Short mmCIF file of C-alpha atoms and ligand atoms in Angstrom, two decimals:
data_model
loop_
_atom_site.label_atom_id
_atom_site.label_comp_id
_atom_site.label_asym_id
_atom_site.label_seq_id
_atom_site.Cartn_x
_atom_site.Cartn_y
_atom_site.Cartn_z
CA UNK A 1 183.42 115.77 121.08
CA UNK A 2 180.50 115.85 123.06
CA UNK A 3 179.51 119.05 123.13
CA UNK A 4 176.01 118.73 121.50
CA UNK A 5 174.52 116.62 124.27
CA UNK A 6 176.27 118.22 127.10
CA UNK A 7 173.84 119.84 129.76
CA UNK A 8 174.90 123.09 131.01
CA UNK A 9 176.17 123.14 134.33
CA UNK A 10 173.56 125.55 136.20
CA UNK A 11 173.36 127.89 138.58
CA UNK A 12 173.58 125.98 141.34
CA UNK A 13 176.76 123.85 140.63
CA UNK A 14 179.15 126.80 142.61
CA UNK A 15 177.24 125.70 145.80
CA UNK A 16 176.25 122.05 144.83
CA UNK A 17 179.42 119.63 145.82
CA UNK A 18 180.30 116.66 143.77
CA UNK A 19 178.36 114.42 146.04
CA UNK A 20 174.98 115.84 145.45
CA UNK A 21 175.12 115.22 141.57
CA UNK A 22 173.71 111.83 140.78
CA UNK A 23 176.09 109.30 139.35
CA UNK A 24 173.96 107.54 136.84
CA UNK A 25 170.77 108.73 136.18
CA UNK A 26 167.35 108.18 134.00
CA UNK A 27 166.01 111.15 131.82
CA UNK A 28 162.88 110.39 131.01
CA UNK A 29 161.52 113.55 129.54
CA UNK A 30 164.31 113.72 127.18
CA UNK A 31 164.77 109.31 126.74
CA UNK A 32 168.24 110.09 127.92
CA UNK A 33 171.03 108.48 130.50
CA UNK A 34 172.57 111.26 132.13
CA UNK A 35 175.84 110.63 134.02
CA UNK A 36 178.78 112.94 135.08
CA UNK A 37 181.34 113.10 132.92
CA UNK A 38 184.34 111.21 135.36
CA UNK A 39 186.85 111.80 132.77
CA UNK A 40 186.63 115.32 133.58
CA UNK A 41 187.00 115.23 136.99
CA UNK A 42 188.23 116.70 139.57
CA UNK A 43 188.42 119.89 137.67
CA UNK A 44 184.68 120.34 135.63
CA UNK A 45 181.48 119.08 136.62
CA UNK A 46 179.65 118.26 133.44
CA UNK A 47 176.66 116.46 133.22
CA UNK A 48 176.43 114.33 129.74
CA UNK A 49 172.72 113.49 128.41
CA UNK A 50 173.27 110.63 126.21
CA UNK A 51 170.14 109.22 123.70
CA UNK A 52 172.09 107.18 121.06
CA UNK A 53 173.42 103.42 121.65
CA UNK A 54 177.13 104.90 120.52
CA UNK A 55 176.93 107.93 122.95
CA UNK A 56 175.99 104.98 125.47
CA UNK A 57 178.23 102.63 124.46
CA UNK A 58 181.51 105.55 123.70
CA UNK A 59 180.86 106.21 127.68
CA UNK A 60 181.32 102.91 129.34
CA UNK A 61 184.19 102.66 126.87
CA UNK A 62 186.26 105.56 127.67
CA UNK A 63 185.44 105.42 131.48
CA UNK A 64 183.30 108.49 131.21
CA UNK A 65 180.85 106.37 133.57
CA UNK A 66 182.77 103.52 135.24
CA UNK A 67 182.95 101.33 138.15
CA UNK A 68 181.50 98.14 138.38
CA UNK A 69 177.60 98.85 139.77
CA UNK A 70 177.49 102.61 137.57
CA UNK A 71 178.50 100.35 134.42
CA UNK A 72 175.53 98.04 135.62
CA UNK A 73 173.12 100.73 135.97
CA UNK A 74 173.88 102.92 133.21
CA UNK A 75 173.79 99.35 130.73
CA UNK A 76 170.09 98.91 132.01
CA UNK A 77 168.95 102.42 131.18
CA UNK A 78 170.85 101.96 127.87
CA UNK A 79 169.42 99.07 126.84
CA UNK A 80 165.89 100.29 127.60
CA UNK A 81 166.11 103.56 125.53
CA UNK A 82 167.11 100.92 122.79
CA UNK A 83 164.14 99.04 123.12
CA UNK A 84 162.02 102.20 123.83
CA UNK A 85 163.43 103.66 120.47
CA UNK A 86 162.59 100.56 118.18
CA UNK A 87 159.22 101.02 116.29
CA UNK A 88 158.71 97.50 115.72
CA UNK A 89 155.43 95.80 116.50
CA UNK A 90 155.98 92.23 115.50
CA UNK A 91 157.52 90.78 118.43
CA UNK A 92 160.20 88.38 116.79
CA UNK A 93 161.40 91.35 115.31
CA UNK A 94 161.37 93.31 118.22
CA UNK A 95 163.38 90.40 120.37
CA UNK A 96 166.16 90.44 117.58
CA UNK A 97 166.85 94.11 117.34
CA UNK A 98 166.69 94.35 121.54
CA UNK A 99 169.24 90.97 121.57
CA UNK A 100 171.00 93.06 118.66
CA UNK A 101 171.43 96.13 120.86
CA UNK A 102 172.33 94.42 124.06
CA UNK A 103 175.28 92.57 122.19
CA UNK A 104 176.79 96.18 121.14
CA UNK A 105 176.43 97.61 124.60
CA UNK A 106 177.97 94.26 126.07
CA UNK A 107 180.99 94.69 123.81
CA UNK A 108 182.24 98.03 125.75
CA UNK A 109 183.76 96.46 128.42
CA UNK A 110 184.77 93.01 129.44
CA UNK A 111 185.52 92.70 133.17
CA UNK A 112 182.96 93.87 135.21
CA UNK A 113 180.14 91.58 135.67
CA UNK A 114 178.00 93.69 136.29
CA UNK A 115 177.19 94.78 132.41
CA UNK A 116 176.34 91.63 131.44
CA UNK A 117 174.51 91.03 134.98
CA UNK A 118 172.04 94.28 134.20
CA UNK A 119 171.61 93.25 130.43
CA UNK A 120 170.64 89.60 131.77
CA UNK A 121 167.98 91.00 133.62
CA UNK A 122 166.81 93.13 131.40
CA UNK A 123 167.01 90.72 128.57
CA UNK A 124 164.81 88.09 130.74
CA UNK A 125 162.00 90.88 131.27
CA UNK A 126 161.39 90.57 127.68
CA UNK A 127 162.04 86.74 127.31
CA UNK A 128 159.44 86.53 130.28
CA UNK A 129 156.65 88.50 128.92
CA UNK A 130 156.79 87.86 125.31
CA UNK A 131 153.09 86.99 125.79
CA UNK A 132 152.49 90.53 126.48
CA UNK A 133 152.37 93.90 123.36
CA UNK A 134 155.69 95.50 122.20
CA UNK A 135 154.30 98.68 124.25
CA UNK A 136 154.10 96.60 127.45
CA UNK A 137 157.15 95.17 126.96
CA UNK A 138 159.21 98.27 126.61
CA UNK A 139 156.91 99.76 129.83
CA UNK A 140 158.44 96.69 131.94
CA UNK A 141 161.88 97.28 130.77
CA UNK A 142 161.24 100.78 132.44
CA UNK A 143 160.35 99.56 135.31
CA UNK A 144 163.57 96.94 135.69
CA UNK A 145 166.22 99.48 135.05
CA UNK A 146 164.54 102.28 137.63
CA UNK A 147 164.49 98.88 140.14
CA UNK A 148 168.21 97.99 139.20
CA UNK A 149 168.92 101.61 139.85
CA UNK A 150 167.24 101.67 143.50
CA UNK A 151 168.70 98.42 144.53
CA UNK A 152 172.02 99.73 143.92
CA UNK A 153 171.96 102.34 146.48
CA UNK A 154 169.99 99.75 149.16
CA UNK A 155 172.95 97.20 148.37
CA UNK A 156 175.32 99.97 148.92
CA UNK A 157 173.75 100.85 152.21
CA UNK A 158 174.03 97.39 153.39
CA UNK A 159 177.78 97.22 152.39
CA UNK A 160 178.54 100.21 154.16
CA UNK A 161 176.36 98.52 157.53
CA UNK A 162 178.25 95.15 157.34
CA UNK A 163 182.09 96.78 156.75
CA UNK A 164 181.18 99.12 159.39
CA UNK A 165 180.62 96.02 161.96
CA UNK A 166 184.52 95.08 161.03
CA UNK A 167 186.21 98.46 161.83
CA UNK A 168 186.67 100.33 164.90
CA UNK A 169 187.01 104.26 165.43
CA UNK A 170 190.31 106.03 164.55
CA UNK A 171 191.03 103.37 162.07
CA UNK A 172 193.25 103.76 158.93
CA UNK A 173 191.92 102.27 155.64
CA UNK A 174 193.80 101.75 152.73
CA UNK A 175 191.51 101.81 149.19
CA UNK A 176 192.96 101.39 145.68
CA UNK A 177 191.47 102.48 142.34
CA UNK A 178 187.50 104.69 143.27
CA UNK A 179 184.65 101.85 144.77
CA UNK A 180 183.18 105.71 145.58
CA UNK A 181 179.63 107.05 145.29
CA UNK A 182 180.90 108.07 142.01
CA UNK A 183 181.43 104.21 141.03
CA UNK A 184 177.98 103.71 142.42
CA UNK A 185 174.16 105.22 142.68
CA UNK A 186 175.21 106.36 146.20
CA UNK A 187 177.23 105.74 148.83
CA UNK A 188 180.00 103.40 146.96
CA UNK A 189 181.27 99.90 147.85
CA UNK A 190 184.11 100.62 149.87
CA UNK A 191 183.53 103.93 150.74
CA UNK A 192 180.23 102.92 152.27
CA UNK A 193 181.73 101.55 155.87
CA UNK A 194 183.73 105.27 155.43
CA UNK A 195 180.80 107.44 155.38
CA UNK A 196 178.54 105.61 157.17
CA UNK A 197 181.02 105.48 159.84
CA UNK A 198 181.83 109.46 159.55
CA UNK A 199 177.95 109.76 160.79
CA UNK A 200 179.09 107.63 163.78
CA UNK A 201 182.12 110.00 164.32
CA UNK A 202 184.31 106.90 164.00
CA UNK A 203 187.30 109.60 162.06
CA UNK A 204 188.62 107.54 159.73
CA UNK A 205 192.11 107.78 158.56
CA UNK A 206 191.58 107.33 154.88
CA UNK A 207 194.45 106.25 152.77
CA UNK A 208 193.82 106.75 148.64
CA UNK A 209 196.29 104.95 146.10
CA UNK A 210 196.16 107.32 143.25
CA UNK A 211 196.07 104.23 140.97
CA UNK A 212 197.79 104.24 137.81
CA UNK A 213 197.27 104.65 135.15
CA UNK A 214 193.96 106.56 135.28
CA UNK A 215 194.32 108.00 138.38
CA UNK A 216 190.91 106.78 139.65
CA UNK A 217 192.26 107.11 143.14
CA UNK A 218 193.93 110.55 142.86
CA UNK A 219 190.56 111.99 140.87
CA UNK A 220 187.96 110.49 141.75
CA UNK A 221 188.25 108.48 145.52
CA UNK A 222 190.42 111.63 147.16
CA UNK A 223 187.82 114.17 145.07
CA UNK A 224 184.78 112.77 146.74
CA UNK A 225 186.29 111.83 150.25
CA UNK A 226 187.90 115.24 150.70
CA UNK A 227 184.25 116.73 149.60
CA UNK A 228 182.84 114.77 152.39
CA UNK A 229 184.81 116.19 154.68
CA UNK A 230 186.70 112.88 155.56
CA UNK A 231 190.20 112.62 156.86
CA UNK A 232 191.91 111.14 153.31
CA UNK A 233 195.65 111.13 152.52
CA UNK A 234 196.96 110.93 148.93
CA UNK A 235 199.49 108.43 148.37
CA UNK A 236 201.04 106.61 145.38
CA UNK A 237 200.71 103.29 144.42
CA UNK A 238 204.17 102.18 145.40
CA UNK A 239 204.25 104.00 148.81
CA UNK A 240 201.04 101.72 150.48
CA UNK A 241 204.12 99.02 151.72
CA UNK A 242 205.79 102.16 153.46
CA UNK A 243 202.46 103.08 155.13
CA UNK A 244 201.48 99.52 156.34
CA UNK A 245 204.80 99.07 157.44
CA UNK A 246 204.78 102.14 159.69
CA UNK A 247 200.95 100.50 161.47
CA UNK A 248 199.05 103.26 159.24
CA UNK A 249 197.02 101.01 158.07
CA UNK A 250 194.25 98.74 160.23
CA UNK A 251 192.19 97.51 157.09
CA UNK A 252 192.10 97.45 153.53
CA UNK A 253 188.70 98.20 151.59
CA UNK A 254 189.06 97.45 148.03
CA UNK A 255 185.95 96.97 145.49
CA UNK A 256 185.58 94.42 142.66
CA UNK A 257 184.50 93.96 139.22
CA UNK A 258 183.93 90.54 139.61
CA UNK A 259 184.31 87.67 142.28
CA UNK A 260 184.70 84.43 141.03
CA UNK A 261 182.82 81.43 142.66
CA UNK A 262 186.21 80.71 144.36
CA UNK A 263 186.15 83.92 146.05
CA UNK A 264 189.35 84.93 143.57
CA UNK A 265 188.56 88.81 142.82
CA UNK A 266 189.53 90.93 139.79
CA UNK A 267 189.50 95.20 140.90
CA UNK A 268 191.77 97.64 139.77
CA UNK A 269 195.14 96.99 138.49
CA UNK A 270 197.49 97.32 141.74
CA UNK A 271 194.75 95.64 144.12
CA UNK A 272 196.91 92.15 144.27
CA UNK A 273 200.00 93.93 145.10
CA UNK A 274 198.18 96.11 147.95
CA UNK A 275 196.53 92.47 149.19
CA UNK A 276 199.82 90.75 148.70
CA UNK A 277 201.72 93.18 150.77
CA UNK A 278 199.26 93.66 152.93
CA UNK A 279 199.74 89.80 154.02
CA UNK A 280 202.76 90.65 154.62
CA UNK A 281 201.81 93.36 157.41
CA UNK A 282 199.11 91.37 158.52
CA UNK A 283 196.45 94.13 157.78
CA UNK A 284 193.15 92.47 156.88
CA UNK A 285 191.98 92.76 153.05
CA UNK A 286 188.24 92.73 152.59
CA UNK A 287 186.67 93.19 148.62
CA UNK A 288 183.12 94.70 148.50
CA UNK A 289 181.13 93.03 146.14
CA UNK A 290 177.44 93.37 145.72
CA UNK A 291 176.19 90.04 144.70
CA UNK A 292 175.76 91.55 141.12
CA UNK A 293 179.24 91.42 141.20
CA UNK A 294 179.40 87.77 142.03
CA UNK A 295 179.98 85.24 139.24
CA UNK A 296 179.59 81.51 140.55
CA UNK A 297 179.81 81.18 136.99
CA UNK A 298 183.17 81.63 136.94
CA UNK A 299 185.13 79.35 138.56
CA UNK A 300 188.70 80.98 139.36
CA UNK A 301 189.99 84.00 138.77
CA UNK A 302 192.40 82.42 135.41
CA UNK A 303 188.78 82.46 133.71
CA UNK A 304 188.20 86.54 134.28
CA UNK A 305 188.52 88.26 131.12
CA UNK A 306 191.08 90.86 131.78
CA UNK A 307 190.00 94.06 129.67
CA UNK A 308 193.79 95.92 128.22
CA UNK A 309 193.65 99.18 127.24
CA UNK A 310 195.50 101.64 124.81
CA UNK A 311 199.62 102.34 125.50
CA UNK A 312 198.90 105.78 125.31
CA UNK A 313 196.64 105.77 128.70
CA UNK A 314 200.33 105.21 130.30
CA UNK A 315 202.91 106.42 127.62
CA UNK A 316 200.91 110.16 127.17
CA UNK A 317 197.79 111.09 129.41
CA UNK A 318 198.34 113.29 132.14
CA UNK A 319 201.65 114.57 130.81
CA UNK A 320 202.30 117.63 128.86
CA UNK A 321 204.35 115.68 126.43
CA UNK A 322 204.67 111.90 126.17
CA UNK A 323 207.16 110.78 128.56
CA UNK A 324 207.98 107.18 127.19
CA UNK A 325 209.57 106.38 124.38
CA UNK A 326 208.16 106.58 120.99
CA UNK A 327 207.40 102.54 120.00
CA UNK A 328 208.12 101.04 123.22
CA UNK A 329 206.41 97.87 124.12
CA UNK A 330 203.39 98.83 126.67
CA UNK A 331 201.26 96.41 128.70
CA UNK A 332 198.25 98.11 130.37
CA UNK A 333 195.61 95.63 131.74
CA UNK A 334 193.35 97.49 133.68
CA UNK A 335 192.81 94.39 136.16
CA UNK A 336 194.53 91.87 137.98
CA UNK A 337 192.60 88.99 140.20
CA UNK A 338 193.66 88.84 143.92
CA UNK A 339 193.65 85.48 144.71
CA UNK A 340 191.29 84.60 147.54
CA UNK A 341 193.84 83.25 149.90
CA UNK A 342 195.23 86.81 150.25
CA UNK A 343 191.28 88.18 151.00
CA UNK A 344 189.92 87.94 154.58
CA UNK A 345 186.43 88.77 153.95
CA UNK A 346 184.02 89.57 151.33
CA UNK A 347 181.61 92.29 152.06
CA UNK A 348 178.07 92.05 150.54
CA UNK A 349 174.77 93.20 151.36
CA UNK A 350 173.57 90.43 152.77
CA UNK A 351 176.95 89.69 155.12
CA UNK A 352 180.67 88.76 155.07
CA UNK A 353 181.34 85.75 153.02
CA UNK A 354 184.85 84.14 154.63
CA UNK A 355 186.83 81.36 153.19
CA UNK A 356 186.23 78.80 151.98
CA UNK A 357 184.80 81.04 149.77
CA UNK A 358 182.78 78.17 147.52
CA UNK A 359 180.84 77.44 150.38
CA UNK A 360 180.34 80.37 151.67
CA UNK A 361 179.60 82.96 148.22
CA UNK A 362 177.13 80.00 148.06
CA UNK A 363 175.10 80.57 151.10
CA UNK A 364 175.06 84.57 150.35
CA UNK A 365 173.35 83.69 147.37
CA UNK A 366 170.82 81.48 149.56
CA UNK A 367 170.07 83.96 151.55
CA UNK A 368 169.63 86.43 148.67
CA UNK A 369 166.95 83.82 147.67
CA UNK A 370 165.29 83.11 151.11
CA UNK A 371 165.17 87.46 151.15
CA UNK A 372 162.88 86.85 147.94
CA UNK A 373 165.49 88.48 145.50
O1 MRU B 1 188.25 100.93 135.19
P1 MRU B 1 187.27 101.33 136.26
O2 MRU B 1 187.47 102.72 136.74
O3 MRU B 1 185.85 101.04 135.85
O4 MRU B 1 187.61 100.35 137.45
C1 MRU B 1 186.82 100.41 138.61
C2 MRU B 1 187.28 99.53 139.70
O5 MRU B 1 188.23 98.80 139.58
C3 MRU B 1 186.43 99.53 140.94
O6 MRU B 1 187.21 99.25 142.05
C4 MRU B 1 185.34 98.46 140.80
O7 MRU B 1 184.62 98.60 139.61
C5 MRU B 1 184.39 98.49 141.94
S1 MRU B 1 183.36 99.92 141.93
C6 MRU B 1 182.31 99.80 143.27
#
């Protein structure tokens, strides 16, 4: 299907590992996002070089670049290779198609905040400089998706710094669904405390829920762990009870697609059955959540949009032959919220937010502010 704007893998991919391939990336030679195709992983590295709004907008949909901050990232770029394209000088006209184009590429997905966050920002460049020419314009948009791109991988960085300061060496973590590098610029959300902490020689025991039903876990999380070279164990999504009854398990790290201002979190379908047996064990849950993924907009979690998704992603992929029943009722959300009483701590890049959460999301924000960001 997307053959014509796939890059050839070259010469270099037999000795290049997955984690030396950037995530979400800005072509500018060719006005192109590049990303790796994640449906097509663990077994082909492909790079995909995407020009067109649909190409864009046919990714984010079908999860060929997902995860909360890569969805944020690759919705900047997108949006300004839509303003780049439009050969409009008159600058009403120009704001219309641009609001035009972010509307389509905020239609892909619904949960993750972080779409809509990037588009805000980008939208804002223009709605703050409509003083300046259509050329300027489209030369600031540059500039805001390359920033949105770097600050990815500092917030990521100061995830992995501030999780790190809540484990101890040897310890097992439990993650659900991929918060990986591959979700991310670099480094992930949750995986950040892991490989920052591998540098420390803290070995990690890593536990991966394979995470039905797209196996994010199983694909993507165990793919780039066991590339790094960390200590990760496979497990379904119904065996993490059995493991954190058995003292496996000293922490959970779980990402997010959004927080609401009440510290509720939506991640992964499966995350509030990990957090709510995880109460149950007494192992601490902590959600990683760069502020971008913070939505004091939002009051609870009841007010997330939950994105659903087709049957078949349950009923047919991954088999050899559809194993359900043909016309059988299917309900595939791809969220659920964990409500915040079951979450001990919310990781960000500018500390741990603790309940109450209102309060507290609050003051992270401050201090973003105070920081000048
Ligand atoms: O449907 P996906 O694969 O986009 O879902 C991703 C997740 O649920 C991640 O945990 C979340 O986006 C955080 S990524 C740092």
């Amino acid at each position: 299907m997307f053959v014509s704007y796939i890059i050839q893998r070259d010469m270099r991919t037999e000795i290049k590992g997955i984690m030396d391939y950037e995530t979400v990336a800005l072509d500018d030679a060719n006005s192109a996002l590049l990303i790796i195709d994640q449906t097509q992983l663990p077994y082909k590295t492909e790079i995909l070089s995407l020009t067109t709004q649909k190409e864009i907008w046919d990714a984010i949909y079908l999860l060929q670049v997902r995860g909360a901050p890569a969805i944020g990232v690759a919705a900047a770029i997108g949006i300004y290779l839509a303003a780049k394209e439009l050969a409009i000088e008159n600058k009403e006209a120009f704001y219309a198609a641009f609001s035009k184009a972010k509307d389509y590429l905020a239609s892909s997905r619904p949960t993750a905040v972080n779409l809509f966050w990037a588009l805000d920002r980008m939208d804002d460049v223009v709605k703050e400089n409509l003083e300046k020419s259509v050329a300027e314009i489209k030369e600031l948009l540059h500039a805001e998706a390359v920033k949105i791109r770097e600050e990815d991988i500092w917030v990521c960085k100061q995830i992995g710094i501030n999780g790190l300061a809540l484990l101890k060496p040897g310890d097992g973590i439990l993650t659900h669904c991929n918060a990986g590098q591959l979700a991310t610029v670099k480094y992930g959300t949750a995986t950040a405390p892991m490989y920052l902490g591998q540098e420390k020689g803290y070995n990690f025991r890593i536990f991966a829920d394979e995470t039905r039903p797209l196996l994010q876990g199983a694909r993507l999380t165990a793919y780039e762990l066991h590339a790094s070279g960390l200590d990760v164990t496979l497990l379904c999504d119904n065996m993490s009870a059995m493991v954190m009854k058995r003292g496996w398990v000293d922490a959970i790290l779980v990402g997010c697609d959004r927080v609401a201002a009440n510290g509720d979190a939506a991640n992964k379908i499966g995350t509030s059955v990990v957090a709510t047996v995880a109460k149950r064990y007494n192992v601490p849950v902590y959600v990683c959540a760069p502020t971008s993924t913070i939505d004091l907009q939002t009051a609870t979690g009841d007010e997330i949009e939950i994105e659903e998704r087709p049957a078949e992603e349950i009923t047919e992929m991954w088999y050899g032959k559809r194993m359900a029943p043909a016309g059988v009722k299917v309900f595939n959300p791809a969220f659920d919220v964990t409500d915040n009483d079951l979450i001990a701590g919310i990781i960000t890049e500018y500390g741990v937010a603790r309940a109450p959460y209102k309060e507290s999301l609050q003051a992270i924000f401050e201090q973003k502010k105070a920081a000048g960001n």
